[in-house]
């Protein structure tokens, strides 16, 4: 890997973690291949359940059941139980969809882009960041399906499949682009995740005692044995996947932003959307990574692997993407005035002073003002404070999507058709429900699979370094 | 019999399984004698059902039961009536399934008839259109005319004759009445009283005379809350004898309207007036002159909204105004009425004098007789009588004051002098002046008989109730606003045990058992029009044409109009209260009509409710916002109602609407809104001053379909004065951005590539388009109701409208600009614009909305999955979504009304205006069969056909000679939001008004300034006064 | 397992090491000694082994490249065929072949097919899934996925002779040398 080719390092690595630093600060000193392996596998192979885990699991399961209830009622009664109306045909559902998809992006970014940049600090967080991606995409996918009037048809009519009526989807619609982008994204993320898991699954197979468990991990490990030739192909494959996932992750939120940018609605129809959506996605994604990493590392005592270095780098990425997002807001405002388009002008003015003004300014505070604290090392190294900021940013990113979707629709071209929107109790139940679904899946993951990529951690154990020939 | 003890629907069906038509009724009547049937009635009849309907909004409308229809024998409805009736366009021999037939008939309201054509699908009347040959209709209808067909199928109509709530056969009713009469005959009929709605039917009038002749002691009273008694009274004051008045607006250049809702729903002649008025002001290339309309009124009405000059003016001051005009016209000293008013009336007088014989002064029906008399004097001295004003004998058989007549009846009832009271098609318990306390008096009458469509408030207090027939079920006749007589022809056998008024009246005559047809025929046989020709021919022709030739009442010649002495100004200060019939529910008889409840009132855009209207200034004085509950105290009575800020309303005045707040109207209308009658007394049935208003705290959520009333400086409705138009005929194109050229495209195609691209979208003989003339749209909303009827649009109820989910395919956007106390008012009918570059189509993921080769923006319901993206991306927001299962799939009777050529939409799909594609296809089939192309004017969309002012024109824009192409070639033609490059097929003719230069009023909509980049903050300006910031709207 | 009487056929000899450095130099020495059928088993990828064992470059990248091309052409072809040939519709007045709109789905199918090729290709080329392999019979081999490094010389190797090869492996200072049964 990276640390075998010093020259490679020196020129690739614009991100904070320069390869010039010794690898030690991405791994606490004193670790050997064995200790790394034991530490990580023990979280899974330990008999019984940790009370804290059980507690969280049960709560998450409860919240998820609420989601199932809300969705069942939706199927019985119809979309009308939500707050959507004409003119505001999209409400919470699409807001949540964009929010979740955005969160997913951090995982892919960490595992793909940072891999291309040879960032060693990605190793310990990539595994659960990728899990986060997959679960977030699952939560996201729920909304576009159930927000339709006839989900039982929408579920498959959006895919191009041969049928007796020769009816096909309309490839000009951004929603079809979404279908392609999101399903591709989901597939690739799962593949990437699984490939990364294969060697660790082999480790689990070899470490697990009960035969059935051994067998299960064994099946998933595909009989991996760590042959040099295998490793060679394996490394090529992961590098290629990273190379493919990078343009993919950038395209996904771009396509999502097209849902709006392609529309004529003032406040949607903007060319700044793709870059600013992608930045926003990474922004919220890293916020979510911190939201998860901080409690997990504390609870499982993984401070050795997820060090302050990791925490700080996440914070720095947030700061950077946060600034891009803030730039997006200012461009929107500027263009409102500069375009001279009365509808654009009214739109931005209405955002700032109209019926939803508080949403806008709260969003500016959450995404624009608050994160500026991250300029200071004191803040970046203050775990509780960082955790709060991460939460605030998560809220802020949700508000951003609300402002884009709802405020724009509620005041478009014909004043006669203007209307207000408010989420109903069912909107909230569905949204909070997906949070439950997400955490529930997370808990299952933490219990069954190594939350940190062991084989990658081994590569940064000091003794993994090859001493020059004849030195033995 | 024990079997009957547990009588249920199944066993009834069993007993009548093979029954059909006539025999069916008999079998039902046999049934009706068993008391088990009585129980069944209790169990199954809607009248008893209302309590177990869910109270959420009027969703009850959606969840009904089919049992009642099963009882009535839906089977019978699919048969043609046995009497021969003559179709308007074809003879019934060639009834082709799927092809509607049209039959002429007449709808009567307050004694005045309007000619209709009823569309009949296999014997089911599904839609009403105006009868082009009928003078009161000229081919169009008002909103009520469109809504009436739903009342026919109202599942809450009373369905059987009842005595003390028990079902009875007709025979036993007839017998009971005979017994009563036998007694009363001894007393010459003293103690026998009839109370009916205004009798306009000549036949019924003759029956009345016959009955009264036989029983001199008996008396016949008429009462209706909204009547023309003042018109007759006014003529009597001026000329010594009551007369009916109607106007020839096509002859009028200057029209001065004093508190008259001239084009309002239910007003006599409204449709014809609107058409004549519009014809006098259509702006075309050649147009050299335009008529001018002055309106002084307290509440903005259709006429007021389109007037060239409108003066918010209290109803109680109208008399003074009329006298001022008279003085002005006669050159006398003009008393001052205040600055604005003086200038206004001075200008009006100047115009009137300048247009002697070609002007008209019109006074509203609710104004007292004296004011009408003064108007006569004005018109006479201007030489308008005979040209623009026509006086005839009264249309109503009895032209005496109804209020007086009712008052005396109540006195007699209280004095115990009334033994038998027969109430025909009236609901006095609900509509009578509250101070008479009709209900209490009614209890003092020994035998109380009520005949009406509904088991209503009055029926509740009567022993006998006889269901009457809907006008689409009966033979009768009526006179139009100009006296033209026409026949009411049934389209279907009575759905229930209904009897026409003729049949009920006959019971009290020498020949008790007669059917309506014979009565009507017999009457006309004796009439001069029928004289000297074969009656059968005459009858067939009259029924077929929908009117009786040469039956219009001749103009009266009258002497010098006497001007009555000035009525002393009403005592007491404080607010003025003016009562007006509800804009869509009339006097309350349509309260159970879902379409009319859900149709937004033309100027307030309120649905499912009524509110007390006040002017914004007055409201701010009272500290009242729209929706705030207020208490009106007047003459010791109080009324609790929500207030509503109405820009352009007269200051210090309140408009109280009648018609809502029903208790026994049915599942739809019960408990909607407040009951204005609670404040209405016999000494001030129309208006009066001295009311106190205070805010009671609390807010009523009012479902208004338009929350924002300013155009925000956007060039949506483009308007100019006639002078400006003459200077710059294409002014509409200098007011906002124009459509970019077709060349503005992502695909920079070569000429020949472009050709291929066009060829791809196979252009055909037809390219459908529409033109809407904003100079003549009065916002009357007939088109809205017509669309409900034609396109099976579901009714969703207040709660859903509050959520912003109204389903109407065509709405009328109403904007105010300028001074909130007297703003310019604009109406803009908004429906799918059928854009050539439709933004909705591009974004639909499943191609459920695509473009037809003829330029229609088709909506494929089966394919729609309901992402609502199309609606979001529609700049006009004309798409409608079935958020829940809105269509009523349960109520059998409503199913009978549905247009079989239009899909009934289900939950979760998008829908919208289709340009009435079913009508296009019908015409296409016809033209193909006849091997020709579709002629211009052959297709009329439902909205176009209903439009009283002919503001909507539809046709083929590929044909340069078609009307629509001509209109689109006008310089005033523009597309709304065309700058978005949508290339709408529906375009608008800019509004042109003809203000008097002397009153240099700024029509505020017309400042040419470019739309502001940063307009006023919404919510802070007057335009938001009505916005429901407290509701999700 | 197997019966006592038939002696297990030998698959190869396995030397166990405890450091990455050791396995790399051991592998190089074995290769220099002319052994061809040898393989190294490690708990994490060690790039030096590629050169030490003189491993040929994998052809996976080419597979992925063609997978991507296929995805792109397939995706675009589908869109074009559907919108222009099979069921042409006038949608929003746009040309039937609205290529700018078609780019995006085609882009996604490109990535999708390429990624699937990469993963499936890697697994196939590695001959996985392969539940049984002789090396698993070696007693300590379960540590190959944790902290031990193994070098195996197969009996199939022309230069293999039980005694000599064992001696050679012993000379590499492993933790131990064991037989690997077939």
PDB file of N, CA and C in Angstrom, chain B residues 805-865:
ATOM      1  N   UNK B 805     -56.006  21.528  -1.593  1.00  0.00           N
ATOM      2  CA  UNK B 805     -56.071  20.418  -2.540  1.00  0.00           C
ATOM      3  C   UNK B 805     -57.308  20.476  -3.423  1.00  0.00           C
ATOM      4  N   UNK B 806     -57.863  21.678  -3.621  1.00  0.00           N
ATOM      5  CA  UNK B 806     -59.081  21.772  -4.438  1.00  0.00           C
ATOM      6  C   UNK B 806     -58.822  21.157  -5.812  1.00  0.00           C
ATOM      7  N   UNK B 807     -59.866  20.599  -6.407  1.00  0.00           N
ATOM      8  CA  UNK B 807     -59.686  19.797  -7.616  1.00  0.00           C
ATOM      9  C   UNK B 807     -60.142  20.479  -8.895  1.00  0.00           C
ATOM     10  N   UNK B 808     -60.725  21.650  -8.803  1.00  0.00           N
ATOM     11  CA  UNK B 808     -61.280  22.291  -9.998  1.00  0.00           C
ATOM     12  C   UNK B 808     -60.229  22.397 -11.100  1.00  0.00           C
ATOM     13  N   UNK B 809     -60.607  22.005 -12.314  1.00  0.00           N
ATOM     14  CA  UNK B 809     -59.670  22.050 -13.430  1.00  0.00           C
ATOM     15  C   UNK B 809     -59.521  23.461 -13.976  1.00  0.00           C
ATOM     16  N   UNK B 810     -60.551  24.236 -13.819  1.00  0.00           N
ATOM     17  CA  UNK B 810     -60.445  25.648 -14.203  1.00  0.00           C
ATOM     18  C   UNK B 810     -60.755  26.462 -12.954  1.00  0.00           C
ATOM     19  N   UNK B 811     -59.905  27.421 -12.688  1.00  0.00           N
ATOM     20  CA  UNK B 811     -60.162  28.313 -11.562  1.00  0.00           C
ATOM     21  C   UNK B 811     -60.143  29.722 -12.119  1.00  0.00           C
ATOM     22  N   UNK B 812     -60.713  30.649 -11.367  1.00  0.00           N
ATOM     23  CA  UNK B 812     -60.676  32.029 -11.826  1.00  0.00           C
ATOM     24  C   UNK B 812     -59.825  32.818 -10.847  1.00  0.00           C
ATOM     25  N   UNK B 813     -58.615  33.171 -11.289  1.00  0.00           N
ATOM     26  CA  UNK B 813     -57.735  33.957 -10.432  1.00  0.00           C
ATOM     27  C   UNK B 813     -58.297  35.360 -10.336  1.00  0.00           C
ATOM     28  N   UNK B 814     -58.351  35.880  -9.114  1.00  0.00           N
ATOM     29  CA  UNK B 814     -58.899  37.214  -8.923  1.00  0.00           C
ATOM     30  C   UNK B 814     -57.854  38.063  -8.225  1.00  0.00           C
ATOM     31  N   UNK B 815     -57.485  39.150  -8.848  1.00  0.00           N
ATOM     32  CA  UNK B 815     -56.448  40.011  -8.284  1.00  0.00           C
ATOM     33  C   UNK B 815     -57.023  41.380  -7.953  1.00  0.00           C
ATOM     34  N   UNK B 816     -56.498  41.969  -6.898  1.00  0.00           N
ATOM     35  CA  UNK B 816     -56.802  43.362  -6.585  1.00  0.00           C
ATOM     36  C   UNK B 816     -55.539  44.168  -6.789  1.00  0.00           C
ATOM     37  N   UNK B 817     -55.687  45.376  -7.342  1.00  0.00           N
ATOM     38  CA  UNK B 817     -54.535  46.273  -7.424  1.00  0.00           C
ATOM     39  C   UNK B 817     -54.958  47.643  -6.951  1.00  0.00           C
ATOM     40  N   UNK B 818     -54.069  48.295  -6.202  1.00  0.00           N
ATOM     41  CA  UNK B 818     -54.318  49.675  -5.814  1.00  0.00           C
ATOM     42  C   UNK B 818     -54.992  49.792  -4.467  1.00  0.00           C
ATOM     43  N   UNK B 819     -55.720  50.889  -4.292  1.00  0.00           N
ATOM     44  CA  UNK B 819     -56.336  51.249  -3.022  1.00  0.00           C
ATOM     45  C   UNK B 819     -57.231  50.115  -2.514  1.00  0.00           C
ATOM     46  N   UNK B 820     -56.936  49.615  -1.334  1.00  0.00           N
ATOM     47  CA  UNK B 820     -57.696  48.486  -0.801  1.00  0.00           C
ATOM     48  C   UNK B 820     -59.165  48.828  -0.646  1.00  0.00           C
ATOM     49  N   UNK B 821     -59.485  50.140  -0.502  1.00  0.00           N
ATOM     50  CA  UNK B 821     -60.884  50.513  -0.295  1.00  0.00           C
ATOM     51  C   UNK B 821     -61.663  50.521  -1.606  1.00  0.00           C
ATOM     52  N   UNK B 822     -60.963  50.718  -2.702  1.00  0.00           N
ATOM     53  CA  UNK B 822     -61.628  50.694  -4.009  1.00  0.00           C
ATOM     54  C   UNK B 822     -60.629  50.263  -5.072  1.00  0.00           C
ATOM     55  N   UNK B 823     -60.241  49.008  -5.020  1.00  0.00           N
ATOM     56  CA  UNK B 823     -59.186  48.545  -5.924  1.00  0.00           C
ATOM     57  C   UNK B 823     -59.726  48.235  -7.318  1.00  0.00           C
ATOM     58  N   UNK B 824     -58.795  48.161  -8.260  1.00  0.00           N
ATOM     59  CA  UNK B 824     -59.157  47.577  -9.543  1.00  0.00           C
ATOM     60  C   UNK B 824     -59.230  46.072  -9.322  1.00  0.00           C
ATOM     61  N   UNK B 825     -60.231  45.433  -9.911  1.00  0.00           N
ATOM     62  CA  UNK B 825     -60.440  43.997  -9.732  1.00  0.00           C
ATOM     63  C   UNK B 825     -60.256  43.312 -11.076  1.00  0.00           C
ATOM     64  N   UNK B 826     -59.443  42.251 -11.072  1.00  0.00           N
ATOM     65  CA  UNK B 826     -59.201  41.531 -12.322  1.00  0.00           C
ATOM     66  C   UNK B 826     -59.588  40.083 -12.152  1.00  0.00           C
ATOM     67  N   UNK B 827     -60.207  39.516 -13.194  1.00  0.00           N
ATOM     68  CA  UNK B 827     -60.487  38.079 -13.210  1.00  0.00           C
ATOM     69  C   UNK B 827     -59.635  37.450 -14.297  1.00  0.00           C
ATOM     70  N   UNK B 828     -59.020  36.323 -13.980  1.00  0.00           N
ATOM     71  CA  UNK B 828     -58.232  35.623 -14.991  1.00  0.00           C
ATOM     72  C   UNK B 828     -58.518  34.127 -14.909  1.00  0.00           C
ATOM     73  N   UNK B 829     -59.396  33.631 -15.790  1.00  0.00           N
ATOM     74  CA  UNK B 829     -59.644  32.189 -15.785  1.00  0.00           C
ATOM     75  C   UNK B 829     -58.335  31.463 -16.049  1.00  0.00           C
ATOM     76  N   UNK B 830     -58.008  30.499 -15.188  1.00  0.00           N
ATOM     77  CA  UNK B 830     -56.720  29.809 -15.316  1.00  0.00           C
ATOM     78  C   UNK B 830     -56.974  28.309 -15.418  1.00  0.00           C
ATOM     79  N   UNK B 831     -56.586  27.740 -16.543  1.00  0.00           N
ATOM     80  CA  UNK B 831     -56.753  26.312 -16.774  1.00  0.00           C
ATOM     81  C   UNK B 831     -55.494  25.833 -17.491  1.00  0.00           C
ATOM     82  N   UNK B 832     -55.403  24.528 -17.735  1.00  0.00           N
ATOM     83  CA  UNK B 832     -54.195  24.034 -18.386  1.00  0.00           C
ATOM     84  C   UNK B 832     -53.974  24.810 -19.672  1.00  0.00           C
ATOM     85  N   UNK B 833     -52.752  25.334 -19.820  1.00  0.00           N
ATOM     86  CA  UNK B 833     -52.455  26.171 -20.979  1.00  0.00           C
ATOM     87  C   UNK B 833     -52.016  25.339 -22.171  1.00  0.00           C
ATOM     88  N   UNK B 834     -51.981  24.026 -22.002  1.00  0.00           N
ATOM     89  CA  UNK B 834     -51.604  23.125 -23.099  1.00  0.00           C
ATOM     90  C   UNK B 834     -50.333  23.626 -23.789  1.00  0.00           C
ATOM     91  N   UNK B 835     -49.309  23.882 -22.995  1.00  0.00           N
ATOM     92  CA  UNK B 835     -48.047  24.412 -23.513  1.00  0.00           C
ATOM     93  C   UNK B 835     -47.471  23.511 -24.594  1.00  0.00           C
ATOM     94  N   UNK B 836     -46.914  24.137 -25.636  1.00  0.00           N
ATOM     95  CA  UNK B 836     -46.240  23.330 -26.658  1.00  0.00           C
ATOM     96  C   UNK B 836     -44.905  22.805 -26.135  1.00  0.00           C
ATOM     97  N   UNK B 837     -44.232  23.614 -25.327  1.00  0.00           N
ATOM     98  CA  UNK B 837     -43.038  23.117 -24.625  1.00  0.00           C
ATOM     99  C   UNK B 837     -43.427  22.891 -23.170  1.00  0.00           C
ATOM    100  N   UNK B 838     -44.207  21.844 -22.943  1.00  0.00           N
ATOM    101  CA  UNK B 838     -44.783  21.686 -21.612  1.00  0.00           C
ATOM    102  C   UNK B 838     -43.730  21.284 -20.588  1.00  0.00           C
ATOM    103  N   UNK B 839     -43.530  22.111 -19.556  1.00  0.00           N
ATOM    104  CA  UNK B 839     -42.545  21.764 -18.514  1.00  0.00           C
ATOM    105  C   UNK B 839     -42.954  20.509 -17.748  1.00  0.00           C
ATOM    106  N   UNK B 840     -44.267  20.260 -17.687  1.00  0.00           N
ATOM    107  CA  UNK B 840     -44.728  19.108 -16.902  1.00  0.00           C
ATOM    108  C   UNK B 840     -44.334  17.797 -17.571  1.00  0.00           C
ATOM    109  N   UNK B 841     -44.363  17.791 -18.910  1.00  0.00           N
ATOM    110  CA  UNK B 841     -44.129  16.519 -19.611  1.00  0.00           C
ATOM    111  C   UNK B 841     -42.696  16.043 -19.436  1.00  0.00           C
ATOM    112  N   UNK B 842     -41.777  17.001 -19.536  1.00  0.00           N
ATOM    113  CA  UNK B 842     -40.366  16.618 -19.517  1.00  0.00           C
ATOM    114  C   UNK B 842     -40.001  15.896 -18.226  1.00  0.00           C
ATOM    115  N   UNK B 843     -40.614  16.300 -17.122  1.00  0.00           N
ATOM    116  CA  UNK B 843     -40.152  15.782 -15.836  1.00  0.00           C
ATOM    117  C   UNK B 843     -40.882  14.529 -15.379  1.00  0.00           C
ATOM    118  N   UNK B 844     -41.895  14.112 -16.108  1.00  0.00           N
ATOM    119  CA  UNK B 844     -42.616  12.912 -15.671  1.00  0.00           C
ATOM    120  C   UNK B 844     -41.763  11.674 -15.926  1.00  0.00           C
ATOM    121  N   UNK B 845     -41.427  10.925 -14.884  1.00  0.00           N
ATOM    122  CA  UNK B 845     -40.518   9.791 -15.076  1.00  0.00           C
ATOM    123  C   UNK B 845     -41.140   8.653 -15.880  1.00  0.00           C
ATOM    124  N   UNK B 846     -42.472   8.540 -15.861  1.00  0.00           N
ATOM    125  CA  UNK B 846     -43.091   7.388 -16.527  1.00  0.00           C
ATOM    126  C   UNK B 846     -43.828   7.800 -17.797  1.00  0.00           C
ATOM    127  N   UNK B 847     -43.563   9.002 -18.287  1.00  0.00           N
ATOM    128  CA  UNK B 847     -44.218   9.485 -19.518  1.00  0.00           C
ATOM    129  C   UNK B 847     -45.736   9.365 -19.419  1.00  0.00           C
ATOM    130  N   UNK B 848     -46.260   9.723 -18.252  1.00  0.00           N
ATOM    131  CA  UNK B 848     -47.720   9.667 -18.075  1.00  0.00           C
ATOM    132  C   UNK B 848     -48.390  10.916 -18.621  1.00  0.00           C
ATOM    133  N   UNK B 849     -47.630  11.954 -18.864  1.00  0.00           N
ATOM    134  CA  UNK B 849     -48.203  13.119 -19.527  1.00  0.00           C
ATOM    135  C   UNK B 849     -47.334  13.456 -20.727  1.00  0.00           C
ATOM    136  N   UNK B 850     -47.945  13.371 -21.888  1.00  0.00           N
ATOM    137  CA  UNK B 850     -47.211  13.580 -23.129  1.00  0.00           C
ATOM    138  C   UNK B 850     -48.062  14.418 -24.077  1.00  0.00           C
ATOM    139  N   UNK B 851     -47.479  14.773 -25.209  1.00  0.00           N
ATOM    140  CA  UNK B 851     -48.163  15.671 -26.131  1.00  0.00           C
ATOM    141  C   UNK B 851     -48.831  14.910 -27.260  1.00  0.00           C
ATOM    142  N   UNK B 852     -50.092  15.260 -27.538  1.00  0.00           N
ATOM    143  CA  UNK B 852     -50.765  14.628 -28.676  1.00  0.00           C
ATOM    144  C   UNK B 852     -50.382  15.370 -29.948  1.00  0.00           C
ATOM    145  N   UNK B 853     -50.618  14.711 -31.082  1.00  0.00           N
ATOM    146  CA  UNK B 853     -50.224  15.324 -32.350  1.00  0.00           C
ATOM    147  C   UNK B 853     -51.019  16.595 -32.600  1.00  0.00           C
ATOM    148  N   UNK B 854     -52.165  16.749 -31.921  1.00  0.00           N
ATOM    149  CA  UNK B 854     -52.977  17.948 -32.135  1.00  0.00           C
ATOM    150  C   UNK B 854     -52.674  19.011 -31.095  1.00  0.00           C
ATOM    151  N   UNK B 855     -51.622  18.781 -30.308  1.00  0.00           N
ATOM    152  CA  UNK B 855     -51.171  19.816 -29.386  1.00  0.00           C
ATOM    153  C   UNK B 855     -51.808  19.760 -28.020  1.00  0.00           C
ATOM    154  N   UNK B 856     -52.528  18.665 -27.735  1.00  0.00           N
ATOM    155  CA  UNK B 856     -53.082  18.547 -26.394  1.00  0.00           C
ATOM    156  C   UNK B 856     -52.018  17.984 -25.467  1.00  0.00           C
ATOM    157  N   UNK B 857     -52.009  18.497 -24.257  1.00  0.00           N
ATOM    158  CA  UNK B 857     -51.127  17.984 -23.222  1.00  0.00           C
ATOM    159  C   UNK B 857     -51.891  16.868 -22.515  1.00  0.00           C
ATOM    160  N   UNK B 858     -51.716  15.648 -23.028  1.00  0.00           N
ATOM    161  CA  UNK B 858     -52.524  14.525 -22.542  1.00  0.00           C
ATOM    162  C   UNK B 858     -52.054  14.048 -21.182  1.00  0.00           C
ATOM    163  N   UNK B 859     -53.009  13.610 -20.390  1.00  0.00           N
ATOM    164  CA  UNK B 859     -52.700  13.030 -19.080  1.00  0.00           C
ATOM    165  C   UNK B 859     -53.178  11.588 -19.091  1.00  0.00           C
ATOM    166  N   UNK B 860     -52.233  10.653 -18.895  1.00  0.00           N
ATOM    167  CA  UNK B 860     -52.589   9.228 -18.950  1.00  0.00           C
ATOM    168  C   UNK B 860     -52.754   8.703 -17.533  1.00  0.00           C
ATOM    169  N   UNK B 861     -54.003   8.649 -17.064  1.00  0.00           N
ATOM    170  CA  UNK B 861     -54.242   8.291 -15.657  1.00  0.00           C
ATOM    171  C   UNK B 861     -53.669   6.917 -15.334  1.00  0.00           C
ATOM    172  N   UNK B 862     -53.879   5.948 -16.235  1.00  0.00           N
ATOM    173  CA  UNK B 862     -53.443   4.578 -15.922  1.00  0.00           C
ATOM    174  C   UNK B 862     -51.944   4.513 -15.688  1.00  0.00           C
ATOM    175  N   UNK B 863     -51.211   5.392 -16.349  1.00  0.00           N
ATOM    176  CA  UNK B 863     -49.763   5.308 -16.290  1.00  0.00           C
ATOM    177  C   UNK B 863     -49.213   6.118 -15.118  1.00  0.00           C
ATOM    178  N   UNK B 864     -49.988   7.063 -14.626  1.00  0.00           N
ATOM    179  CA  UNK B 864     -49.483   7.996 -13.608  1.00  0.00           C
ATOM    180  C   UNK B 864     -49.197   7.264 -12.294  1.00  0.00           C
ATOM    181  N   UNK B 865     -48.017   7.488 -11.739  1.00  0.00           N
ATOM    182  CA  UNK B 865     -47.712   6.912 -10.430  1.00  0.00           C
ATOM    183  C   UNK B 865     -47.787   7.972  -9.334  1.00  0.00           C
TER     184      UNK B 865
END
